[in-house]
mmCIF file of C-alpha atoms in Angstrom:
data_model
loop_
_atom_site.group_PDB
_atom_site.id
_atom_site.type_symbol
_atom_site.label_atom_id
_atom_site.label_comp_id
_atom_site.label_asym_id
_atom_site.label_seq_id
_atom_site.Cartn_x
_atom_site.Cartn_y
_atom_site.Cartn_z
ATOM 1 C CA MET A 1 -73.344 -17.265 186.555
ATOM 2 C CA ASP A 2 -76.347 -19.016 188.019
ATOM 3 C CA LYS A 3 -78.789 -19.203 185.164
ATOM 4 C CA ARG A 4 -81.703 -19.489 187.931
ATOM 5 C CA LYS A 5 -81.072 -15.728 188.379
ATOM 6 C CA LEU A 6 -81.990 -14.837 184.986
ATOM 7 C CA VAL A 7 -85.559 -16.498 185.213
ATOM 8 C CA LEU A 8 -87.228 -13.665 186.921
ATOM 9 C CA PRO A 9 -85.355 -10.793 184.917
ATOM 10 C CA VAL A 10 -86.237 -12.737 181.678
ATOM 11 C CA LEU A 11 -90.052 -12.903 182.775
ATOM 12 C CA LEU A 12 -90.285 -9.061 183.384
ATOM 13 C CA PRO A 13 -90.359 -8.378 179.566
ATOM 14 C CA VAL A 14 -92.587 -11.158 178.777
ATOM 15 C CA GLN A 15 -94.994 -10.062 181.309
ATOM 16 C CA ILE A 16 -95.143 -6.368 179.758
ATOM 17 C CA LEU A 17 -95.945 -7.910 176.271
ATOM 18 C CA LEU A 18 -98.437 -10.041 177.778
ATOM 19 C CA ILE A 19 -100.245 -6.992 179.198
ATOM 20 C CA ASN A 20 -99.954 -5.190 176.034
ATOM 21 C CA VAL A 21 -101.284 -7.890 174.331
ATOM 22 C CA LEU A 22 -104.409 -8.350 176.784
ATOM 23 C CA SER A 23 -104.938 -4.505 176.413
ATOM 24 C CA HIS A 24 -106.431 -5.350 173.104
ATOM 25 C CA PHE A 25 -108.828 -8.138 174.579
ATOM 26 C CA SER A 26 -110.685 -6.032 177.113
ATOM 27 C CA ASP A 27 -113.796 -8.460 176.795
ATOM 28 C CA VAL A 28 -111.568 -11.219 178.086
ATOM 29 C CA VAL A 29 -110.103 -9.432 180.860
ATOM 30 C CA GLU A 30 -113.606 -8.270 182.096
ATOM 31 C CA ARG A 31 -115.159 -11.644 181.881
ATOM 32 C CA PHE A 32 -112.386 -13.990 183.284
ATOM 33 C CA TYR A 33 -110.440 -11.440 185.552
ATOM 34 C CA SER A 34 -112.586 -8.494 186.808
ATOM 35 C CA ASN A 35 -115.960 -10.500 186.913
ATOM 36 C CA GLY A 36 -114.269 -13.683 187.898
ATOM 37 C CA ILE A 37 -110.668 -13.953 189.329
ATOM 38 C CA TYR A 38 -110.666 -10.754 190.774
ATOM 39 C CA ILE A 39 -113.748 -11.040 192.776
ATOM 40 C CA GLY A 40 -112.477 -13.787 194.833
ATOM 41 C CA ILE A 41 -109.022 -12.093 195.294
ATOM 42 C CA SER A 42 -110.483 -8.883 196.583
ATOM 43 C CA ASN A 43 -113.102 -10.528 198.673
ATOM 44 C CA PHE A 44 -110.706 -12.838 200.344
ATOM 45 C CA LEU A 45 -108.181 -9.890 201.187
ATOM 46 C CA ARG A 46 -110.719 -7.800 202.638
ATOM 47 C CA ILE A 47 -112.283 -10.815 204.788
ATOM 48 C CA ILE A 48 -108.844 -11.354 206.376
ATOM 49 C CA LEU A 49 -107.672 -7.992 206.634
ATOM 50 C CA GLY A 50 -110.845 -5.521 206.775
ATOM 51 C CA TRP A 51 -111.456 -6.238 210.657
ATOM 52 C CA ILE A 52 -107.681 -5.218 211.559
ATOM 53 C CA PRO A 53 -108.479 -1.579 212.822
ATOM 54 C CA PHE A 54 -105.306 -0.239 211.369
ATOM 55 C CA SER A 55 -103.718 -0.076 207.806
ATOM 56 C CA VAL A 56 -101.902 -3.421 207.254
ATOM 57 C CA GLY A 57 -100.758 -1.669 203.926
ATOM 58 C CA ASP A 58 -99.217 1.320 205.202
ATOM 59 C CA ILE A 59 -97.024 -0.937 207.306
ATOM 60 C CA PHE A 60 -96.288 -3.124 204.513
ATOM 61 C CA TYR A 61 -95.126 -0.097 202.360
ATOM 62 C CA GLY A 62 -92.973 0.855 205.653
ATOM 63 C CA MET A 63 -91.269 -2.544 205.867
ATOM 64 C CA LEU A 64 -90.561 -2.423 202.112
ATOM 65 C CA ILE A 65 -89.029 0.982 202.162
ATOM 66 C CA VAL A 66 -86.817 -0.260 205.378
ATOM 67 C CA ALA A 67 -85.698 -3.062 203.415
ATOM 68 C CA LEU A 68 -84.924 -1.408 200.659
ATOM 69 C CA VAL A 69 -82.639 1.205 202.395
ATOM 70 C CA ARG A 70 -81.326 -2.073 204.359
ATOM 71 C CA TRP A 71 -80.411 -3.624 200.875
ATOM 72 C CA ILE A 72 -78.808 -0.487 199.199
ATOM 73 C CA TYR A 73 -76.605 0.099 202.499
ATOM 74 C CA LYS A 74 -75.371 -3.768 202.168
ATOM 75 C CA LYS A 75 -74.811 -3.403 198.464
ATOM 76 C CA ARG A 76 -73.010 0.061 198.846
ATOM 77 C CA LYS A 77 -69.364 -1.179 198.311
ATOM 78 C CA LEU A 78 -70.191 -4.065 196.001
ATOM 79 C CA TRP A 79 -71.829 -1.992 192.772
ATOM 80 C CA ARG A 80 -68.374 -2.089 190.991
ATOM 81 C CA SER A 81 -67.443 -5.535 191.740
ATOM 82 C CA THR A 82 -70.968 -7.408 191.274
ATOM 83 C CA TRP A 83 -72.956 -4.633 189.321
ATOM 84 C CA LYS A 84 -74.239 -7.590 186.998
ATOM 85 C CA SER A 85 -75.437 -9.620 189.884
ATOM 86 C CA ILE A 86 -77.141 -6.519 191.471
ATOM 87 C CA VAL A 87 -78.864 -5.546 188.337
ATOM 88 C CA LEU A 88 -80.357 -8.873 188.126
ATOM 89 C CA GLU A 89 -81.540 -8.687 191.348
ATOM 90 C CA ILE A 90 -83.473 -5.417 190.751
ATOM 91 C CA LEU A 91 -84.863 -6.730 187.767
ATOM 92 C CA GLY A 92 -86.106 -10.001 189.718
ATOM 93 C CA PHE A 93 -87.719 -8.055 192.230
ATOM 94 C CA CYS A 94 -89.365 -5.929 189.857
ATOM 95 C CA SER A 95 -90.540 -8.825 187.915
ATOM 96 C CA ILE A 96 -91.969 -10.075 191.257
ATOM 97 C CA PHE A 97 -93.683 -6.527 192.003
ATOM 98 C CA TYR A 98 -95.020 -6.494 188.428
ATOM 99 C CA PHE A 99 -96.811 -9.810 188.605
ATOM 100 C CA PHE A 100 -98.664 -9.352 192.102
ATOM 101 C CA PHE A 101 -99.369 -5.736 191.024
ATOM 102 C CA HIS A 102 -101.103 -6.863 188.135
ATOM 103 C CA PHE A 103 -102.457 -10.029 189.094
ATOM 104 C CA LEU A 104 -104.111 -8.611 192.627
ATOM 105 C CA TRP A 105 -105.524 -5.603 191.133
ATOM 106 C CA ALA A 106 -104.169 -3.727 188.177
ATOM 107 C CA LEU A 107 -105.755 -5.765 185.178
ATOM 108 C CA ASN A 108 -108.649 -4.027 185.814
ATOM 109 C CA TYR A 109 -107.015 -1.105 184.097
ATOM 110 C CA ILE A 110 -107.992 -2.778 180.644
ATOM 111 C CA ARG A 111 -111.302 -4.048 181.381
ATOM 112 C CA VAL A 112 -114.000 -2.746 179.560
ATOM 113 C CA PRO A 113 -114.854 0.859 180.109
ATOM 114 C CA ILE A 114 -117.873 1.711 182.206
ATOM 115 C CA SER A 115 -119.303 4.054 179.473
ATOM 116 C CA ASP A 116 -119.777 0.644 177.336
ATOM 117 C CA LYS A 117 -121.158 -1.414 180.307
ATOM 118 C CA MET A 118 -123.656 1.147 181.119
ATOM 119 C CA SER A 119 -124.246 2.465 177.393
ATOM 120 C CA ILE A 120 -123.032 6.018 178.178
ATOM 121 C CA GLN A 121 -121.590 8.615 175.487
ATOM 122 C CA THR A 122 -118.625 10.384 176.324
ATOM 123 C CA GLU A 123 -119.136 13.587 174.048
ATOM 124 C CA TYR A 124 -121.149 16.665 175.005
ATOM 125 C CA THR A 125 -121.282 20.162 173.968
ATOM 126 C CA ASP A 126 -120.693 23.388 175.962
ATOM 127 C CA ALA A 127 -124.595 23.936 176.225
ATOM 128 C CA GLU A 128 -124.987 20.438 177.661
ATOM 129 C CA LEU A 129 -122.377 20.996 180.227
ATOM 130 C CA LEU A 130 -123.757 24.395 181.057
ATOM 131 C CA GLN A 131 -127.251 22.989 181.514
ATOM 132 C CA PHE A 132 -125.851 20.302 183.845
ATOM 133 C CA THR A 133 -123.809 22.506 185.991
ATOM 134 C CA GLU A 134 -126.888 24.797 186.416
ATOM 135 C CA ARG A 135 -128.770 21.704 187.474
ATOM 136 C CA LEU A 136 -125.915 20.606 189.718
ATOM 137 C CA ILE A 137 -125.763 24.085 191.249
ATOM 138 C CA ALA A 138 -129.540 24.139 192.150
ATOM 139 C CA LYS A 139 -129.173 20.501 193.682
ATOM 140 C CA VAL A 140 -126.099 21.619 195.703
ATOM 141 C CA ASN A 141 -127.759 24.532 196.983
ATOM 142 C CA SER A 142 -131.092 22.776 197.986
ATOM 143 C CA LEU A 143 -128.993 20.259 200.003
ATOM 144 C CA HIS A 144 -126.868 22.817 201.510
ATOM 145 C CA LEU A 145 -130.243 24.688 202.863
ATOM 146 C CA ASP A 146 -131.481 21.369 203.850
ATOM 147 C CA ILE A 147 -128.603 20.610 206.148
ATOM 148 C CA THR A 148 -127.912 24.051 207.481
ATOM 149 C CA ALA A 149 -131.135 26.125 206.826
ATOM 150 C CA ASN A 150 -128.731 29.107 206.573
ATOM 151 C CA LYS A 151 -127.302 29.850 203.022
ATOM 152 C CA ASN A 152 -124.381 31.623 204.425
ATOM 153 C CA GLN A 153 -123.032 28.802 206.639
ATOM 154 C CA LYS A 154 -120.888 25.779 205.394
ATOM 155 C CA VAL A 155 -121.883 22.300 206.085
ATOM 156 C CA VAL A 156 -120.253 20.599 209.071
ATOM 157 C CA VAL A 157 -119.783 16.635 208.690
ATOM 158 C CA ASP A 158 -119.334 15.865 212.346
ATOM 159 C CA TYR A 159 -119.294 11.645 211.731
ATOM 160 C CA SER A 160 -116.435 9.547 212.625
ATOM 161 C CA HIS A 161 -114.434 8.072 210.065
ATOM 162 C CA ASP A 162 -115.669 4.708 210.941
ATOM 163 C CA GLU A 163 -119.584 6.041 210.606
ATOM 164 C CA ILE A 164 -118.711 7.357 207.262
ATOM 165 C CA PHE A 165 -117.322 3.985 205.966
ATOM 166 C CA LYS A 166 -120.500 2.324 207.170
ATOM 167 C CA MET A 167 -122.583 4.876 205.604
ATOM 168 C CA ASN A 168 -120.837 4.632 202.483
ATOM 169 C CA PHE A 169 -121.263 0.983 202.767
ATOM 170 C CA ASP A 170 -124.933 1.480 202.689
ATOM 171 C CA GLY A 171 -124.910 3.644 199.868
ATOM 172 C CA TYR A 172 -123.209 1.137 197.676
ATOM 173 C CA SER A 173 -125.845 -1.424 198.800
ATOM 174 C CA ASN A 174 -128.550 0.787 197.457
ATOM 175 C CA LEU A 175 -126.610 1.671 194.224
ATOM 176 C CA ALA A 176 -126.239 -2.028 193.849
ATOM 177 C CA LYS A 177 -130.085 -2.743 193.534
ATOM 178 C CA LYS A 178 -130.191 -0.469 190.696
ATOM 179 C CA TYR A 179 -126.621 -2.038 188.882
ATOM 180 C CA PRO A 180 -125.535 -5.243 190.507
ATOM 181 C CA PHE A 181 -122.127 -4.830 188.977
ATOM 182 C CA PHE A 182 -121.570 -2.361 191.685
ATOM 183 C CA GLU A 183 -121.967 -4.638 194.364
ATOM 184 C CA TYR A 184 -119.522 -4.009 197.331
ATOM 185 C CA ARG A 185 -118.782 -6.836 199.887
ATOM 186 C CA HIS A 186 -116.570 -7.056 203.123
ATOM 187 C CA GLN A 187 -115.782 -3.608 204.065
ATOM 188 C CA SER A 188 -111.967 -2.715 204.435
ATOM 189 C CA CYS A 189 -111.619 0.961 204.488
ATOM 190 C CA LYS A 190 -109.159 2.734 206.898
ATOM 191 C CA PRO A 191 -107.750 5.982 207.740
ATOM 192 C CA SER A 192 -104.235 6.305 206.377
ATOM 193 C CA LEU A 193 -101.294 5.927 208.893
ATOM 194 C CA ILE A 194 -99.507 7.964 206.595
ATOM 195 C CA SER A 195 -101.781 10.821 206.033
ATOM 196 C CA LEU A 196 -99.383 13.560 206.584
ATOM 197 C CA PRO A 197 -97.117 12.483 203.609
ATOM 198 C CA LEU A 198 -99.928 11.738 201.529
ATOM 199 C CA SER A 199 -100.951 15.611 202.302
ATOM 200 C CA TYR A 200 -97.571 16.817 201.231
ATOM 201 C CA MET A 201 -97.708 14.313 197.948
ATOM 202 C CA GLY A 202 -101.244 15.831 197.005
ATOM 203 C CA PHE A 203 -103.099 12.668 197.420
ATOM 204 C CA SER A 204 -106.681 12.408 199.220
ATOM 205 C CA GLY A 205 -106.292 8.644 199.486
ATOM 206 C CA TYR A 206 -105.371 5.273 197.573
ATOM 207 C CA LEU A 207 -105.884 1.972 197.202
ATOM 208 C CA ASN A 208 -103.354 -0.279 198.407
ATOM 209 C CA PRO A 209 -103.259 -3.105 195.353
ATOM 210 C CA PHE A 210 -101.678 -5.734 197.466
ATOM 211 C CA THR A 211 -104.079 -5.747 200.442
ATOM 212 C CA ASN A 212 -107.087 -4.219 198.783
ATOM 213 C CA GLU A 213 -107.465 -1.919 201.661
ATOM 214 C CA ALA A 214 -109.145 1.580 200.997
ATOM 215 C CA GLN A 215 -106.663 4.025 202.400
ATOM 216 C CA VAL A 216 -108.066 7.547 203.063
ATOM 217 C CA ASN A 217 -106.136 10.609 204.034
ATOM 218 C CA TYR A 218 -107.801 11.474 207.689
ATOM 219 C CA LEU A 219 -106.490 14.915 207.583
ATOM 220 C CA LEU A 220 -109.008 15.865 204.806
ATOM 221 C CA PRO A 221 -111.599 18.500 205.381
ATOM 222 C CA ALA A 222 -114.358 16.507 206.739
ATOM 223 C CA HIS A 223 -117.023 17.294 204.304
ATOM 224 C CA THR A 224 -114.508 15.815 201.512
ATOM 225 C CA PHE A 225 -113.863 12.675 203.330
ATOM 226 C CA PRO A 226 -117.181 10.532 202.210
ATOM 227 C CA ALA A 227 -116.678 11.170 198.446
ATOM 228 C CA THR A 228 -112.867 10.413 198.699
ATOM 229 C CA ALA A 229 -113.867 7.042 200.660
ATOM 230 C CA ALA A 230 -116.185 6.321 198.252
ATOM 231 C CA HIS A 231 -113.874 6.789 195.280
ATOM 232 C CA GLU A 232 -111.456 4.522 196.981
ATOM 233 C CA MET A 233 -114.016 1.792 197.605
ATOM 234 C CA ALA A 234 -114.826 1.987 193.717
ATOM 235 C CA HIS A 235 -111.330 1.038 193.290
ATOM 236 C CA GLN A 236 -111.968 -1.905 195.518
ATOM 237 C CA ILE A 237 -114.780 -3.387 193.525
ATOM 238 C CA GLY A 238 -112.486 -3.148 190.265
ATOM 239 C CA PHE A 239 -112.669 0.341 188.656
ATOM 240 C CA ALA A 240 -109.458 1.112 188.251
ATOM 241 C CA SER A 241 -109.644 4.250 186.089
ATOM 242 C CA GLU A 242 -109.924 7.294 188.204
ATOM 243 C CA SER A 243 -112.723 9.002 186.177
ATOM 244 C CA GLU A 244 -114.624 5.724 186.599
ATOM 245 C CA ALA A 245 -113.861 5.439 190.326
ATOM 246 C CA ASN A 246 -114.952 8.924 190.832
ATOM 247 C CA PHE A 247 -118.217 8.390 188.617
ATOM 248 C CA VAL A 248 -119.256 5.013 190.816
ATOM 249 C CA GLY A 249 -118.103 6.973 194.087
ATOM 250 C CA PHE A 250 -120.538 9.947 193.105
ATOM 251 C CA LEU A 251 -123.278 7.637 192.610
ATOM 252 C CA ALA A 252 -122.831 5.798 195.581
ATOM 253 C CA THR A 253 -122.699 8.751 197.904
ATOM 254 C CA THR A 254 -125.809 10.473 195.861
ATOM 255 C CA GLU A 255 -127.843 7.043 196.543
ATOM 256 C CA ASN A 256 -126.995 7.440 200.187
ATOM 257 C CA THR A 257 -129.972 8.159 202.448
ATOM 258 C CA ASP A 258 -127.786 10.934 204.716
ATOM 259 C CA LEU A 259 -127.770 14.040 203.396
ATOM 260 C CA LYS A 260 -124.251 15.023 204.177
ATOM 261 C CA ILE A 261 -123.076 12.197 202.475
ATOM 262 C CA GLN A 262 -125.041 13.096 199.517
ATOM 263 C CA TYR A 263 -123.544 16.824 199.701
ATOM 264 C CA SER A 264 -120.117 15.399 199.722
ATOM 265 C CA GLY A 265 -120.738 13.570 196.349
ATOM 266 C CA TYR A 266 -122.810 16.452 194.621
ATOM 267 C CA THR A 267 -120.103 19.095 195.672
ATOM 268 C CA MET A 268 -117.269 17.095 194.436
ATOM 269 C CA ALA A 269 -119.124 16.488 190.868
ATOM 270 C CA LEU A 270 -119.682 20.591 191.005
ATOM 271 C CA ASN A 271 -116.121 21.043 191.571
ATOM 272 C CA TYR A 272 -115.146 19.194 188.814
ATOM 273 C CA CYS A 273 -117.637 20.932 186.538
ATOM 274 C CA MET A 274 -116.661 24.303 187.852
ATOM 275 C CA PHE A 275 -112.929 23.654 187.213
ATOM 276 C CA ASN A 276 -113.828 22.602 183.586
ATOM 277 C CA TRP A 277 -115.281 26.048 183.105
ATOM 278 C CA SER A 278 -112.536 27.937 184.610
ATOM 279 C CA VAL A 279 -110.500 26.390 181.892
ATOM 280 C CA ARG A 280 -113.236 26.795 179.026
ATOM 281 C CA ASN A 281 -114.591 30.099 179.840
ATOM 282 C CA GLU A 282 -114.060 32.464 182.816
ATOM 283 C CA LEU A 283 -116.913 34.858 182.327
ATOM 284 C CA ILE A 284 -119.329 31.739 182.497
ATOM 285 C CA PHE A 285 -117.546 30.418 185.494
ATOM 286 C CA ASP A 286 -118.061 33.646 187.160
ATOM 287 C CA GLN A 287 -121.554 33.809 186.223
ATOM 288 C CA LEU A 288 -122.073 30.269 187.640
ATOM 289 C CA LYS A 289 -120.052 31.045 190.724
ATOM 290 C CA GLY A 290 -122.195 33.535 191.911
ATOM 291 C CA LYS A 291 -125.370 31.425 191.788
ATOM 292 C CA ILE A 292 -123.593 28.969 194.263
ATOM 293 C CA ASN A 293 -124.644 29.417 197.947
ATOM 294 C CA PRO A 294 -121.895 31.472 199.990
ATOM 295 C CA GLY A 295 -121.770 28.357 202.793
ATOM 296 C CA VAL A 296 -120.958 26.128 199.751
ATOM 297 C CA LEU A 297 -118.221 28.346 198.539
ATOM 298 C CA GLU A 298 -116.708 28.459 202.375
ATOM 299 C CA ASN A 299 -116.795 24.549 202.110
ATOM 300 C CA TYR A 300 -114.818 25.229 198.785
ATOM 301 C CA LYS A 301 -112.467 27.636 200.484
ATOM 302 C CA GLU A 302 -111.768 25.100 203.357
ATOM 303 C CA SER A 303 -110.746 22.534 200.852
ATOM 304 C CA ARG A 304 -108.450 25.252 199.016
ATOM 305 C CA GLU A 305 -106.858 26.441 202.327
ATOM 306 C CA PHE A 306 -106.172 22.738 203.297
ATOM 307 C CA TRP A 307 -104.226 21.856 200.000
ATOM 308 C CA ASP A 308 -102.613 25.178 199.950
ATOM 309 C CA GLN A 309 -100.780 24.693 203.054
ATOM 310 C CA TYR A 310 -99.278 21.296 202.093
ATOM 311 C CA GLU A 311 -97.875 22.645 198.428
ATOM 312 C CA SER A 312 -94.220 22.169 197.936
ATOM 313 C CA VAL A 313 -91.929 20.420 195.468
ATOM 314 C CA ILE A 314 -92.653 16.972 196.604
ATOM 315 C CA GLU A 315 -96.241 17.275 195.300
ATOM 316 C CA THR A 316 -95.111 18.459 192.176
ATOM 317 C CA VAL A 317 -92.522 15.168 191.633
ATOM 318 C CA PHE A 318 -95.373 13.059 192.794
ATOM 319 C CA GLU A 319 -97.635 14.687 190.668
ATOM 320 C CA ILE A 320 -95.197 13.960 187.547
ATOM 321 C CA PHE A 321 -94.664 10.335 188.765
ATOM 322 C CA TYR A 322 -98.784 9.621 189.063
ATOM 323 C CA ASP A 323 -99.190 11.328 185.774
ATOM 324 C CA ASN A 324 -96.467 8.970 184.067
ATOM 325 C CA PHE A 325 -97.851 5.979 186.267
ATOM 326 C CA LEU A 326 -101.386 6.541 184.871
ATOM 327 C CA LYS A 327 -100.070 6.855 181.184
ATOM 328 C CA ALA A 328 -98.287 3.427 181.650
ATOM 329 C CA ASN A 329 -101.497 1.799 182.712
ATOM 330 C CA GLN A 330 -103.599 2.382 179.860
ATOM 331 C CA GLN A 331 -104.959 6.068 180.895
ATOM 332 C CA ALA A 332 -103.627 8.288 178.105
ATOM 333 C CA ASP A 333 -104.620 11.386 179.785
ATOM 334 C CA GLY A 334 -102.632 10.951 182.803
ATOM 335 C CA ILE A 335 -103.546 13.030 185.854
ATOM 336 C CA ASP A 336 -106.282 14.690 183.378
ATOM 337 C CA SER A 337 -108.036 11.589 183.409
ATOM 338 C CA TYR A 338 -109.940 12.370 186.744
ATOM 339 C CA SER A 339 -111.694 15.281 184.724
ATOM 340 C CA ARG A 340 -113.024 12.566 182.422
ATOM 341 C CA PHE A 341 -115.639 12.001 185.277
ATOM 342 C CA VAL A 342 -117.605 14.881 183.831
ATOM 343 C CA ASP A 343 -117.885 13.280 180.282
ATOM 344 C CA LEU A 344 -119.893 10.341 182.299
ATOM 345 C CA LEU A 345 -121.918 12.821 184.445
ATOM 346 C CA VAL A 346 -123.209 15.085 181.805
ATOM 347 C CA ASN A 347 -124.226 12.080 179.641
ATOM 348 C CA TYR A 348 -125.375 9.937 182.306
ATOM 349 C CA TYR A 349 -127.921 12.476 183.482
ATOM 350 C CA LYS A 350 -128.938 13.738 180.072
ATOM 351 C CA ASN A 351 -132.407 12.235 180.625
ATOM 352 C CA LYS A 352 -132.359 11.735 184.245
ATOM 353 C CA PRO A 353 -133.305 13.759 187.418
ATOM 354 C CA LEU A 354 -130.612 14.832 189.570
#
């Protein structure tokens, strides 16, 4: 056997070990990768790909799937006779994939938590959550009436996708004036070419770590599109944690001058708080729900009906896969890590106006 074929497979466990070691040195990752190497990589990728009107990342994944199917077809009669060689090929591919995944983006999973960077606590009482949720309801209701002038009418976001991306960019510019480490440069946000499959998988969007494009499911209800895009943009600037991306995206939408963009962010935050109450105390949940304008509830109904139509076993499979993917990447709560967004919200706004 050619010993050169062993190099990449052997490097895979070495890389895994190195990542585990680095996970204990988040300060080093923060300083040299997240605030150093990664900024150069991400800006370069967004400069060379951001101007292209379609998703290069989606096409890349499509080509990868075709190549994989072709490879399996070619090897179909060789498994028994050359299985050792085939296993080495698979491990070699995984080794390359693992390296570029982490080098181009995923080392951000082990950077310093945003709660430390911004000195935000992550614990709160039910009383503090209740007070914050009531404040959030008042804010959402106020925004809703400013936009519609009718408490029973749902908000209609009638901007194009490109307009939303541009307005989100402006929101990030405003946010960076307060917190420079949220600076976003060289826009590269695109409606995903695979939005229908994403819907069946239960995904609103994703960041392609190999092209640094923010992919957004263009089939989403329009009022959720700005907040989803802002979430993916947070991933682009190096916030890999889902809860942190939610938090940064929320801050960027609420710093926007456009009321409909703000509404998208605030209703997303309220939705997370209400979900928390539905789990903690159904009686309080019902009481809080009764304080929300009917038009806002219509927007929530629109979202719920959208996702209901795509419910399938596919979504369940990908939910399990993604849950384990997050756990393997330093997010111990898996999918539940999205809800840690509320921890940051409640504590950030303890002494701040909404």
